[in-house]
Coordinates of C-alpha atoms in Angstrom, one line a residue:
Chain A
M92 CA 4.8 -10.2 -37.1
E93 CA 6.6 -13.3 -37.5
L94 CA 7.6 -14.6 -34.1
S95 CA 10.6 -16.5 -34.8
S96 CA 12.0 -12.8 -36.6
V97 CA 11.1 -11.1 -33.3
A98 CA 13.2 -13.6 -31.3
S99 CA 16.1 -12.9 -33.2
M100 CA 15.5 -8.8 -33.7
M101 CA 15.3 -9.0 -29.9
S102 CA 18.4 -11.0 -29.6
L103 CA 19.9 -8.4 -32.5
G104 CA 18.4 -5.4 -30.6
S105 CA 20.2 -6.1 -27.3
L106 CA 23.2 -6.9 -29.7
A107 CA 23.1 -3.7 -30.5
I108 CA 22.9 -2.2 -27.3
Q109 CA 25.1 -4.8 -25.4
R110 CA 28.0 -3.7 -28.4
T111 CA 30.5 -2.8 -26.0
Y112 CA 30.1 -5.6 -23.8
L113 CA 30.2 -8.1 -27.0
C114 CA 33.5 -5.8 -27.8
S115 CA 35.2 -7.0 -24.5
L116 CA 34.6 -10.2 -24.7
V117 CA 36.0 -10.7 -28.4
F118 CA 38.9 -9.1 -27.0
R119 CA 39.2 -11.8 -24.4
L120 CA 38.9 -14.3 -26.6
L121 CA 41.0 -13.1 -29.5
P122 CA 44.1 -12.7 -28.1
K123 CA 44.3 -16.6 -27.0
L124 CA 43.0 -17.4 -31.0
L125 CA 45.4 -14.8 -32.7
G126 CA 48.1 -13.9 -30.6
F127 CA 47.4 -10.3 -30.7
T128 CA 48.3 -7.8 -28.1
P129 CA 46.5 -5.6 -26.1
S130 CA 47.5 -2.2 -27.7
S131 CA 46.9 -3.8 -31.3
L132 CA 43.7 -4.2 -30.4
K133 CA 43.1 -1.0 -29.1
K134 CA 43.4 0.5 -32.7
F135 CA 40.6 -2.0 -34.0
C136 CA 38.0 -0.9 -31.2
K137 CA 37.9 3.0 -29.8
D138 CA 35.2 3.1 -28.1
V139 CA 35.6 0.5 -25.3
H140 CA 35.4 2.5 -21.8
P141 CA 37.4 2.1 -19.9
P142 CA 40.7 2.5 -21.9
L143 CA 42.3 -1.2 -22.2
T144 CA 45.2 -2.1 -19.9
E145 CA 47.0 -5.2 -19.9
T146 CA 44.8 -7.6 -17.7
I147 CA 42.4 -6.4 -20.6
V148 CA 38.4 -6.7 -19.9
G149 CA 37.6 -4.5 -17.1
T150 CA 34.5 -3.1 -16.0
L151 CA 32.4 -1.6 -18.4
P152 CA 30.6 0.9 -16.0
E153 CA 28.0 1.9 -18.6
L154 CA 24.2 1.0 -17.4
P155 CA 21.3 1.4 -19.8
Q156 CA 19.8 4.8 -18.9
D157 CA 16.3 3.4 -17.7
I158 CA 18.1 1.1 -15.3
L159 CA 20.5 4.1 -13.9
M160 CA 16.9 5.9 -13.6
G161 CA 15.3 2.6 -11.6
I162 CA 18.4 2.9 -9.0
F163 CA 18.1 6.6 -8.5
A164 CA 14.7 6.6 -7.9
T165 CA 15.3 5.3 -4.4
L166 CA 18.1 7.4 -3.3
E167 CA 17.5 10.4 -1.2
I168 CA 18.7 13.7 -2.2
P169 CA 22.1 14.1 -1.4
D170 CA 22.7 10.7 -2.6
F171 CA 20.7 11.6 -5.4
V172 CA 22.5 14.8 -6.5
R173 CA 26.3 13.1 -5.8
A174 CA 25.4 10.1 -8.4
G175 CA 24.5 12.7 -11.1
A176 CA 27.9 14.0 -10.1
V177 CA 30.0 10.9 -10.8
C178 CA 30.0 10.4 -14.6
R179 CA 27.9 11.7 -17.9
S180 CA 26.0 8.5 -18.3
W181 CA 24.7 8.9 -14.7
R182 CA 24.3 13.0 -15.0
S183 CA 22.1 12.2 -17.9
A184 CA 19.6 10.1 -15.7
Y185 CA 19.8 12.4 -13.5
T186 CA 18.6 15.4 -15.4
S187 CA 16.0 12.7 -16.8
L188 CA 14.6 12.2 -13.3
R189 CA 14.9 15.2 -11.8
S190 CA 11.4 16.5 -14.0
P191 CA 8.6 16.3 -11.4
G192 CA 6.6 13.3 -11.4
Q193 CA 9.7 11.3 -11.7
Y194 CA 11.3 11.5 -8.4
K195 CA 9.7 10.6 -5.2
L196 CA 11.2 13.0 -3.0
S197 CA 9.9 12.8 1.0
P198 CA 9.4 15.9 2.6
C199 CA 12.7 17.7 5.0
L200 CA 11.9 19.8 7.9
L201 CA 13.7 22.9 7.1
H202 CA 14.7 25.0 10.2
T203 CA 18.0 27.5 10.9
S204 CA 20.5 27.2 13.9
E205 CA 22.5 29.4 15.7
S206 CA 25.7 27.3 14.8
A207 CA 24.9 27.9 10.8
G208 CA 24.7 31.1 10.7
D209 CA 22.2 33.8 9.3
S210 CA 22.2 32.8 6.1
S211 CA 22.1 29.4 6.5
A212 CA 19.1 27.0 6.5
C213 CA 19.5 23.2 7.2
L214 CA 17.6 20.3 5.6
Y215 CA 17.0 18.0 8.0
S216 CA 16.3 14.3 6.5
L217 CA 14.0 11.8 7.9
T218 CA 15.8 8.8 6.8
E219 CA 19.2 9.8 7.3
R220 CA 18.5 11.8 10.8
R221 CA 21.1 14.7 9.6
S222 CA 20.8 17.9 8.4
Y223 CA 22.1 19.6 5.3
K224 CA 23.6 23.1 5.3
L225 CA 22.2 25.0 2.8
T226 CA 23.4 28.9 1.7
L227 CA 20.3 30.8 1.1
P228 CA 20.3 34.2 -0.5
E229 CA 19.9 37.7 1.0
P230 CA 18.4 38.8 3.3
P231 CA 19.5 36.7 5.9
I232 CA 17.0 33.5 6.2
R233 CA 17.1 33.9 10.3
S234 CA 15.9 37.2 9.7
R235 CA 12.7 36.0 7.8
C236 CA 9.4 34.3 8.8
L237 CA 8.4 31.3 6.9
I238 CA 4.7 31.6 5.8
G239 CA 4.5 28.9 3.2
S240 CA 6.1 26.1 1.6
S241 CA 4.9 24.2 -1.5
H242 CA 6.3 22.8 -4.4
G243 CA 9.6 23.0 -3.5
W244 CA 9.5 27.0 -2.8
L245 CA 9.2 28.5 0.3
V246 CA 7.5 31.6 1.1
T247 CA 9.2 34.3 3.5
V248 CA 8.4 37.6 4.6
D249 CA 11.8 39.9 5.2
E250 CA 12.2 42.6 7.9
R251 CA 10.3 45.4 5.9
S252 CA 7.3 42.5 5.8
E253 CA 8.1 42.1 1.9
M254 CA 7.4 38.6 0.8
H255 CA 9.7 36.3 -1.5
L256 CA 9.7 32.8 -3.1
V257 CA 12.9 31.0 -2.4
N258 CA 13.9 28.0 -3.8
P259 CA 16.3 26.6 -0.5
I260 CA 18.3 24.3 -2.9
T261 CA 18.5 26.1 -6.1
C262 CA 19.0 29.5 -4.8
Q263 CA 16.5 30.7 -7.3
Q264 CA 14.5 33.6 -5.6
I265 CA 11.4 35.7 -6.7
A266 CA 10.1 38.9 -5.5
L267 CA 5.9 38.7 -4.8
P268 CA 4.0 42.2 -4.9
S269 CA 4.6 45.0 -2.5
V270 CA 2.8 44.1 1.1
I271 CA 1.7 47.8 0.5
T272 CA -0.3 46.4 -2.9
L273 CA -2.8 45.0 -0.1
E274 CA -6.4 46.2 0.3
Q275 CA -5.5 46.6 3.6
V276 CA -2.2 48.0 3.8
K277 CA -0.9 51.7 3.3
P278 CA 2.5 53.2 3.0
I279 CA 3.7 56.3 5.7
F280 CA 6.5 58.0 4.6
D281 CA 8.5 60.7 6.7
E282 CA 9.7 63.9 6.3
Y283 CA 12.3 62.9 3.6
G284 CA 9.7 60.6 1.7
V285 CA 11.3 57.7 2.7
L286 CA 9.1 54.4 3.8
H287 CA 9.0 54.0 7.2
K288 CA 5.7 52.4 8.7
Y289 CA 2.9 51.0 7.6
E290 CA -1.1 51.5 8.3
L291 CA -3.2 48.8 8.3
S292 CA -6.9 48.8 8.0
W293 CA -9.5 46.5 9.7
L294 CA -11.1 46.5 6.0
T295 CA -12.8 42.8 5.3
G296 CA -15.8 42.0 3.0
T297 CA -18.4 42.1 5.9
T298 CA -17.2 45.1 7.9
T299 CA -20.1 48.2 8.3
R300 CA -18.5 49.9 11.1
Y301 CA -15.8 52.3 10.9
V302 CA -12.3 51.1 13.2
P303 CA -9.2 53.2 13.2
P304 CA -6.7 51.7 11.8
L305 CA -3.3 50.3 13.4
I306 CA -0.1 52.0 12.4
F307 CA 3.3 49.2 12.6
A308 CA 6.9 49.6 12.4
L309 CA 8.2 48.0 8.8
D310 CA 9.0 44.8 10.5
K311 CA 6.7 44.7 13.3
L312 CA 3.6 44.3 10.4
R313 CA 4.4 40.7 9.7
D314 CA 3.4 40.0 13.0
E315 CA 0.1 40.8 12.4
L316 CA -0.8 40.5 8.9
H317 CA 0.7 37.6 7.5
Y318 CA -0.7 34.0 8.4
K319 CA -0.3 31.5 5.6
A320 CA 1.1 31.1 2.1
F321 CA 0.7 28.6 -1.1
V322 CA 2.4 28.5 -4.3
F323 CA 0.5 26.8 -6.5
P324 CA 1.6 25.7 -10.1
D325 CA -0.9 27.4 -12.7
T326 CA -0.8 25.0 -15.7
S327 CA -2.4 27.6 -18.4
T328 CA 0.5 30.0 -17.9
G329 CA 3.3 27.6 -17.0
S330 CA 3.8 29.9 -13.8
Y331 CA 3.0 30.1 -10.1
I332 CA 0.2 31.8 -8.1
V333 CA 0.9 32.6 -4.7
V334 CA -2.3 32.7 -2.3
L335 CA -2.1 34.7 0.8
I336 CA -4.1 34.0 3.9
H337 CA -3.6 37.3 6.2
N338 CA -5.5 39.4 8.7
P339 CA -7.7 41.4 9.6
M340 CA -10.1 38.4 9.9
R341 CA -7.8 35.8 7.8
Q342 CA -8.7 36.9 4.5
L343 CA -8.0 35.7 0.7
S344 CA -5.5 38.0 -1.7
F345 CA -3.5 35.9 -4.6
A346 CA -1.3 37.0 -7.1
R347 CA 0.2 35.4 -10.3
L348 CA 4.3 35.8 -10.7
G349 CA 5.0 39.2 -12.6
D350 CA 1.8 40.6 -11.5
D351 CA 2.5 44.1 -9.8
K352 CA -0.4 43.8 -6.9
W353 CA -2.4 41.6 -4.8
T354 CA -5.8 41.0 -5.7
W355 CA -8.3 40.4 -2.8
L356 CA -11.2 38.2 -2.6
P357 CA -13.7 39.5 -0.4
P358 CA -16.3 38.6 1.2
H359 CA -15.4 35.9 3.0
D360 CA -12.8 35.3 5.8
L361 CA -11.4 33.5 9.1
Y362 CA -9.9 31.0 6.6
C363 CA -7.6 28.4 7.7
D364 CA -6.1 26.4 4.7
C365 CA -6.2 26.6 0.7
I366 CA -5.3 23.5 -2.0
Y367 CA -5.4 23.7 -5.8
K368 CA -7.6 20.9 -7.6
D369 CA -8.5 20.7 -10.9
G370 CA -8.0 24.3 -11.8
L371 CA -9.9 25.1 -8.8
L372 CA -8.8 27.1 -5.6
Y373 CA -10.2 25.1 -2.1
A374 CA -10.2 27.5 0.9
V375 CA -11.6 25.8 4.4
S376 CA -12.7 28.3 6.7
K377 CA -13.0 28.3 10.7
R378 CA -17.1 27.9 10.6
G379 CA -16.5 25.0 8.3
E380 CA -17.2 26.3 5.1
L381 CA -15.3 25.2 2.1
H382 CA -15.2 27.5 -0.7
T383 CA -14.1 27.4 -4.0
F384 CA -12.3 29.9 -6.6
D385 CA -12.1 30.0 -10.2
I386 CA -9.4 32.2 -10.7
S387 CA -8.6 31.8 -13.7
G388 CA -10.8 34.3 -15.9
P389 CA -10.9 38.1 -15.5
V390 CA -13.5 37.8 -12.7
V391 CA -13.0 35.4 -10.2
A392 CA -16.1 33.0 -9.6
M393 CA -16.6 31.9 -6.3
N394 CA -18.7 29.0 -4.9
M395 CA -19.9 27.2 -1.7
V396 CA -19.0 23.5 -1.4
I397 CA -20.3 22.8 2.0
S398 CA -21.3 24.5 5.5
I399 CA -20.8 22.5 8.4
P400 CA -22.5 24.5 11.3
R401 CA -19.6 23.5 13.9
K402 CA -20.7 24.4 17.8
D403 CA -17.1 24.3 18.6
Y404 CA -14.4 26.3 16.2
C405 CA -11.6 24.8 16.0
E406 CA -8.8 27.2 15.0
Y407 CA -6.5 24.9 13.3
L408 CA -8.1 23.3 10.4
Y409 CA -6.2 21.8 7.4
I410 CA -7.3 20.5 4.0
V411 CA -5.3 17.8 1.8
E412 CA -6.0 16.2 -1.7
A413 CA -5.7 12.3 -0.6
P414 CA -4.0 10.0 -3.1
W415 CA -7.4 8.6 -3.7
G416 CA -8.9 11.8 -4.9
D417 CA -11.1 13.3 -2.3
L418 CA -10.8 15.8 0.3
L419 CA -9.5 15.3 3.7
L420 CA -10.5 18.0 6.2
I421 CA -8.3 17.7 9.3
W422 CA -8.5 19.4 12.7
R423 CA -5.4 20.1 15.2
I424 CA -6.8 19.6 18.8
F425 CA -4.7 21.4 21.6
E426 CA -5.8 19.6 24.6
D427 CA -2.5 20.5 26.5
F428 CA -1.8 24.0 26.9
N429 CA -1.5 27.1 29.0
L430 CA -1.3 30.6 28.0
E431 CA -1.4 32.3 31.2
P432 CA 1.1 30.3 33.3
D433 CA 2.2 31.1 36.8
P434 CA 5.2 33.6 37.5
G435 CA 8.3 31.5 36.8
A436 CA 6.5 29.0 34.1
S437 CA 6.2 29.1 30.3
V438 CA 3.4 29.5 27.8
F439 CA 2.8 26.1 25.9
W440 CA 0.9 24.8 23.7
N441 CA 1.0 20.8 22.4
T442 CA -1.2 19.1 20.3
T443 CA -2.6 16.1 21.3
K444 CA -4.8 14.6 18.4
F445 CA -5.9 15.3 14.9
R446 CA -9.4 14.8 13.9
I447 CA -9.8 13.9 10.2
Y448 CA -12.8 14.1 8.1
E449 CA -13.3 12.8 4.1
L450 CA -15.6 15.4 2.2
E451 CA -18.0 12.4 0.9
A452 CA -17.6 12.5 -3.2
S453 CA -21.2 14.2 -3.7
G454 CA -19.6 17.0 -1.7
S455 CA -22.2 17.3 0.5
K456 CA -21.3 15.2 4.0
L457 CA -18.4 14.6 5.9
K458 CA -17.5 11.6 7.1
E459 CA -15.1 10.9 10.5
I460 CA -12.3 8.7 9.7
N461 CA -10.5 7.1 12.5
C462 CA -7.1 5.6 10.2
L463 CA -5.3 6.7 7.7
R464 CA -4.0 3.3 6.9
D465 CA -1.2 3.5 4.3
H466 CA -0.8 7.1 4.7
V467 CA 0.7 9.8 5.9
L468 CA 0.4 13.4 6.7
F469 CA 2.4 16.4 7.0
L470 CA 1.0 19.5 8.5
G471 CA 1.9 23.0 9.5
H472 CA 2.6 26.3 7.4
N473 CA 3.4 24.1 4.2
E474 CA 1.0 23.2 1.9
S475 CA -0.8 20.0 3.5
L476 CA 0.2 16.7 2.0
C477 CA -1.3 13.0 2.3
L478 CA 1.1 10.5 0.9
S479 CA 1.2 7.2 0.2
A480 CA 2.9 5.4 2.4
E481 CA 4.1 2.4 0.1
Q482 CA 5.9 5.2 -1.8
Y483 CA 7.9 6.5 0.7
P484 CA 8.5 3.5 2.7
S485 CA 11.1 5.6 4.9
L486 CA 7.6 7.3 6.7
R487 CA 5.9 5.9 8.9
A488 CA 2.3 5.2 8.0
N489 CA -1.1 6.1 9.8
H490 CA 1.1 9.0 11.0
A491 CA 1.1 12.9 11.3
Y492 CA 4.6 14.9 10.5
F493 CA 3.2 18.4 12.1
T494 CA 5.0 21.8 12.7
D495 CA 3.8 24.3 14.8
D496 CA 2.0 27.4 13.1
N497 CA 0.2 28.4 15.9
M498 CA -0.9 32.1 15.6
F499 CA 0.2 32.8 19.2
W500 CA 3.6 32.4 18.3
T501 CA 3.7 35.1 15.8
L502 CA 2.1 37.7 18.7
G503 CA 5.5 37.3 20.9
F504 CA 6.4 34.0 22.0
K505 CA 8.6 34.1 19.3
N506 CA 11.3 31.8 21.6
N507 CA 8.7 29.4 22.8
H508 CA 9.1 25.9 22.1
R509 CA 8.2 24.0 18.9
D510 CA 4.9 22.5 19.1
M511 CA 5.9 19.8 16.7
G512 CA 6.6 15.9 15.9
I513 CA 4.9 13.0 14.6
L514 CA 2.0 12.0 16.3
N515 CA 0.6 8.1 15.9
L516 CA -3.2 8.5 14.8
D517 CA -3.4 4.8 16.2
D518 CA -3.3 5.7 19.8
N519 CA -2.4 9.6 19.7
S520 CA 1.3 9.2 21.2
K521 CA 3.7 11.6 20.1
E522 CA 7.5 11.4 19.0
G523 CA 10.3 14.0 19.0
L524 CA 11.9 15.4 15.4
I525 CA 14.8 17.1 15.9
S526 CA 16.6 18.0 19.2
S527 CA 16.4 21.9 20.4
Q528 CA 19.7 21.9 20.7
L529 CA 20.2 21.8 16.4
C530 CA 17.1 23.9 16.3
S531 CA 16.2 26.9 16.0
N532 CA 12.5 28.3 17.2
F533 CA 12.7 31.4 14.9
P534 CA 12.0 31.2 12.1
A535 CA 9.4 28.2 12.8
P536 CA 10.7 25.3 11.6
I537 CA 8.7 23.8 8.2
W538 CA 8.1 20.7 5.7
I539 CA 9.4 21.2 2.2
T540 CA 9.5 19.0 -0.7
P541 CA 12.9 20.0 -2.0
D542 CA 12.9 20.6 -5.6
L543 CA 15.8 20.5 -7.1
R544 CA 15.2 22.2 -10.7
N545 CA 15.8 25.6 -11.9
M546 CA 12.4 27.1 -13.0
N547 CA 12.9 29.1 -16.1
L548 CA 9.7 31.6 -15.2
A549 CA 9.6 34.6 -17.5
S550 CA 8.8 36.8 -14.4
G551 CA 12.2 35.5 -12.9
A552 CA 14.9 37.4 -10.8
A553 CA 14.8 38.4 -7.2
Chain B
M806 CA 25.4 -26.6 -7.5
A807 CA 26.2 -28.0 -10.7
A808 CA 27.2 -31.2 -11.6
T809 CA 28.8 -32.7 -14.6
T810 CA 26.4 -35.3 -16.7
A811 CA 27.7 -38.6 -19.0
D812 CA 28.0 -36.4 -21.5
G813 CA 29.6 -33.4 -20.6
S814 CA 27.0 -31.0 -20.6
K815 CA 26.8 -29.2 -17.1
V816 CA 23.3 -29.7 -15.3
V817 CA 22.5 -26.7 -12.5
G818 CA 19.6 -27.8 -10.6
G819 CA 18.2 -26.3 -7.6
G820 CA 16.5 -27.3 -4.1
E821 CA 14.2 -30.1 -4.4
K822 CA 13.4 -30.5 -7.9
S823 CA 16.9 -32.2 -8.9
N824 CA 14.5 -35.3 -10.2
V825 CA 14.3 -33.9 -14.0
D826 CA 11.8 -36.0 -14.6
E827 CA 8.3 -36.4 -16.0
E828 CA 6.9 -33.3 -13.7
S829 CA 9.4 -30.7 -15.0
K830 CA 10.2 -30.3 -18.5
M831 CA 13.8 -29.2 -19.2
I832 CA 15.1 -26.5 -21.6
T833 CA 18.3 -26.0 -22.9
L834 CA 20.4 -22.7 -22.7
F835 CA 23.2 -21.8 -24.7
S836 CA 25.1 -18.8 -23.2
S837 CA 27.4 -16.7 -25.4
D838 CA 30.7 -18.8 -25.5
G839 CA 28.8 -21.7 -26.3
E840 CA 28.4 -23.5 -23.1
R841 CA 25.2 -25.5 -22.1
F842 CA 22.3 -25.8 -19.3
E843 CA 19.9 -27.7 -18.4
V844 CA 17.4 -26.0 -16.4
T845 CA 13.8 -26.8 -15.8
Q846 CA 11.3 -24.9 -17.3
E847 CA 9.8 -22.9 -14.6
A848 CA 13.0 -21.8 -13.2
A849 CA 13.6 -20.3 -16.9
A850 CA 10.0 -19.3 -17.2
M851 CA 11.5 -16.5 -14.5
S852 CA 13.1 -14.9 -17.3
Q853 CA 10.2 -12.9 -19.2
T854 CA 11.6 -13.5 -22.3
I855 CA 12.2 -17.1 -22.6
H856 CA 9.0 -17.6 -21.0
H857 CA 7.3 -15.4 -24.0
M858 CA 9.4 -17.4 -26.6
M859 CA 8.2 -20.3 -25.0
E860 CA 5.0 -19.6 -25.1
D861 CA 4.8 -18.1 -29.0
G862 CA 6.7 -21.7 -29.7
C863 CA 9.9 -20.2 -30.7
V864 CA 12.3 -22.6 -28.6
D865 CA 13.2 -25.3 -30.8
D866 CA 14.7 -28.5 -30.0
E867 CA 18.0 -27.2 -29.9
G868 CA 17.4 -25.0 -27.1
V869 CA 18.0 -21.3 -27.0
H870 CA 20.9 -19.3 -27.3
L871 CA 21.8 -16.6 -25.6
P872 CA 24.6 -14.4 -27.6
N873 CA 24.2 -11.6 -24.8
V874 CA 25.0 -13.2 -22.0
G875 CA 28.0 -15.3 -20.9
S876 CA 28.6 -18.4 -18.9
S877 CA 29.5 -17.5 -15.7
I878 CA 27.0 -14.9 -15.2
L879 CA 24.4 -17.0 -16.6
A880 CA 25.1 -19.8 -14.1
M881 CA 24.2 -17.4 -11.9
V882 CA 21.3 -16.3 -13.0
I883 CA 19.8 -19.8 -13.6
E884 CA 21.1 -20.5 -9.8
Y885 CA 19.3 -17.4 -8.4
C886 CA 15.7 -18.6 -10.4
N887 CA 16.3 -22.0 -9.2
R888 CA 16.5 -21.2 -5.8
H889 CA 13.5 -18.9 -6.4
V890 CA 11.4 -21.3 -7.5
A891 CA 12.5 -24.0 -5.5
S892 CA 11.0 -22.8 -1.8
P893 CA 9.6 -19.8 -2.9
D894 CA 7.7 -19.3 0.7
E895 CA 11.0 -19.5 2.7
K896 CA 11.6 -16.1 2.8
E897 CA 13.8 -16.0 5.5
D898 CA 15.8 -19.0 3.5
I899 CA 15.2 -16.8 0.4
R900 CA 16.3 -13.4 1.9
S901 CA 19.8 -14.8 3.5
F902 CA 20.5 -16.4 0.2
D903 CA 19.6 -12.8 -1.8
A904 CA 21.9 -11.4 0.6
G905 CA 25.2 -13.9 0.0
F906 CA 24.0 -13.7 -4.3
V907 CA 24.6 -10.2 -4.5
N908 CA 28.1 -10.1 -2.1
V909 CA 30.1 -9.9 -5.5
E910 CA 32.4 -7.5 -7.3
H911 CA 30.8 -4.6 -8.5
H912 CA 31.6 -5.1 -12.4
T913 CA 30.1 -8.6 -12.0
L914 CA 27.0 -7.2 -10.5
F915 CA 26.1 -5.0 -13.2
D916 CA 27.1 -7.9 -15.7
I917 CA 24.2 -9.6 -13.8
I918 CA 22.1 -6.5 -14.1
R919 CA 22.2 -6.5 -17.6
A920 CA 21.7 -10.1 -17.9
A921 CA 18.9 -9.5 -15.9
N922 CA 17.5 -7.1 -17.9
Y923 CA 17.9 -8.5 -21.5
L924 CA 16.2 -11.5 -20.1
D925 CA 13.9 -9.0 -18.0
V926 CA 14.1 -11.4 -14.6
K927 CA 12.5 -8.4 -12.6
E928 CA 13.1 -9.9 -9.3
L929 CA 16.7 -10.5 -10.0
M930 CA 16.9 -6.7 -11.2
D931 CA 15.2 -5.1 -8.3
L932 CA 17.5 -6.9 -5.8
C933 CA 20.8 -5.9 -7.9
C934 CA 19.2 -2.1 -8.5
Q935 CA 18.6 -2.2 -4.8
T936 CA 21.8 -2.9 -3.6
V937 CA 23.7 -0.8 -6.4
A938 CA 21.4 1.9 -4.3
D939 CA 22.5 0.9 -1.1
S940 CA 26.5 1.0 -2.4
I941 CA 26.0 4.4 -3.3
K942 CA 24.3 5.7 -0.1
S943 CA 26.1 8.3 2.0
K944 CA 29.3 8.0 -0.6
S945 CA 31.3 10.7 -1.9
V946 CA 31.7 11.1 -5.4
E947 CA 35.1 10.3 -5.4
E948 CA 34.7 7.1 -3.5
I949 CA 31.6 5.9 -5.6
R950 CA 33.8 6.1 -8.8
E951 CA 36.3 4.3 -7.6
L952 CA 33.5 1.6 -5.9
F953 CA 32.7 1.3 -9.6
G954 CA 35.7 1.5 -11.6
I955 CA 34.2 4.3 -13.2
V956 CA 36.2 7.2 -14.8
N957 CA 35.5 10.4 -14.7
D958 CA 34.4 12.1 -18.0
F959 CA 33.6 15.8 -17.2
T960 CA 36.1 18.4 -18.0
P961 CA 37.2 20.2 -14.6
E962 CA 35.4 23.1 -15.9
E963 CA 32.3 20.8 -16.0
E964 CA 32.6 19.5 -12.7
A965 CA 32.8 22.9 -10.8
E966 CA 30.2 24.0 -12.4
I967 CA 28.5 21.0 -11.0
R968 CA 29.7 21.1 -7.9
K969 CA 28.6 24.9 -7.7
E970 CA 25.1 23.6 -8.4
N971 CA 24.5 22.0 -5.4
Q972 CA 27.5 22.7 -3.2
W973 CA 26.0 21.1 0.0
A974 CA 25.5 17.9 -1.2
F975 CA 29.6 17.8 -1.5
E976 CA 30.6 19.1 1.7

């Protein structure tokens, strides 16, 4: 290509884009040359924004879309949402940027507060250090347990121990298969044929002897059964897969959106955390075993990746995919706790440190790492996250942002203080997240990476 | 700083490189309204657009015509480039220069963004875009429109729909 014509093409091309800008220049000069009045000039060039005034040229607010997207990409959600309401061209940039991968949203803390009301949740922004009130669909969010948060969806359990997905920003809500479709749960009906209790059996993949089942009131089953849930995008269908870690013995069951029942994944148990990577479900157990499940086919194929016998079990293990592709296993350590306090004192537990192990690429060894350098962890009931601090300048590198996902609180300590905060991985110093006056203990606060889009899912509605 | 030389053309020089003899070769830039600017090649090369033209040998003796950039904006862009090539290591000075530089009317800022986009001066683009983003923060929609002189081109129905979608952000 002729180089000189490239140069002239470049300027011509820009001329086309800057046409309206040039029109304004023309209007600046023409009156001087030709003695035209502003109103007669208006007839020649109708598409200049804003309408010409006596003082002529003003501001042409339209910037090219890619520049607008570059500007919006650095905004926090509330500012981003407001920018998308300013005018058509800004809204167009906002809509383009909303698609996944385009806009780096940092996680927010979702919590409730007594003053906000039963159907409201508060979204706490780490950068702005303030909460935004969101109104959520029924049943009231303050009556539900929050057991998971991934890809902008909350997984909730209501007072009938039934699960839903809720996007707190868009208020889209999707019912998950009924709890009675889990292998271990049976409904119990009263004399009128109305469901009034659940029966929970001790069925696991390895139980051999019979243990009588337990009976629970509708709202009490969730204290015993549900532990943690995850939502993973199912690329083959464009929908989602929900994975549930549940009792007895922290087993796995899963369902695709639109399924009418949960599918049980025996025989292993004591799972702590899951992720979905390269089409496989990875689940790590308290025993230090890492399993993968291929749930794409009609038959689930399971594989043992690694088995690290540990003398000391860790109750709270997380697995996360680091941005550089390797898997990290994280142990949450509580050296400071008191579960049987003296009269007058209260029960408490405090996270004191995290131990981080990298699973080597060969998949056979774990290597302890002492520092995450430029990365940030988000741990709790949410899908565990390891983010690059460079991409999220408002977050602190080499820190773990954690919420309370301790099973003790579900067994009756609902009003206990929350073990949550920001831990510095260098020196294990801790900092609180939000004043306890502003934040209720139940449902337990949870991290969420908001998603502003309404999903178009075949299995839709609440 | 600009000084007018004997032949009436403007010479905009920066920092320590005001001696335009042996080392720094000069290049002439013409704004859309025909004004002439003499700039060191080094400063001009901060514009990737001009840099590529120089590399590809598209710059003749006359200089480079920039029909998309007016003289007042071009003068500002040149001032920025001169300042940044002059003492690139003095971070504090540069920071305070940058802060003063973007302290202008918003329509001027938009003009600079368009010019920096056309001329492909990345650092200037980033600086100005960040300034615009900072101006948007924590402002209501009406305040943003007023600040940037933007006309609301939604119909009342469209606007109501938009606000309903994310009511919480518009409280």
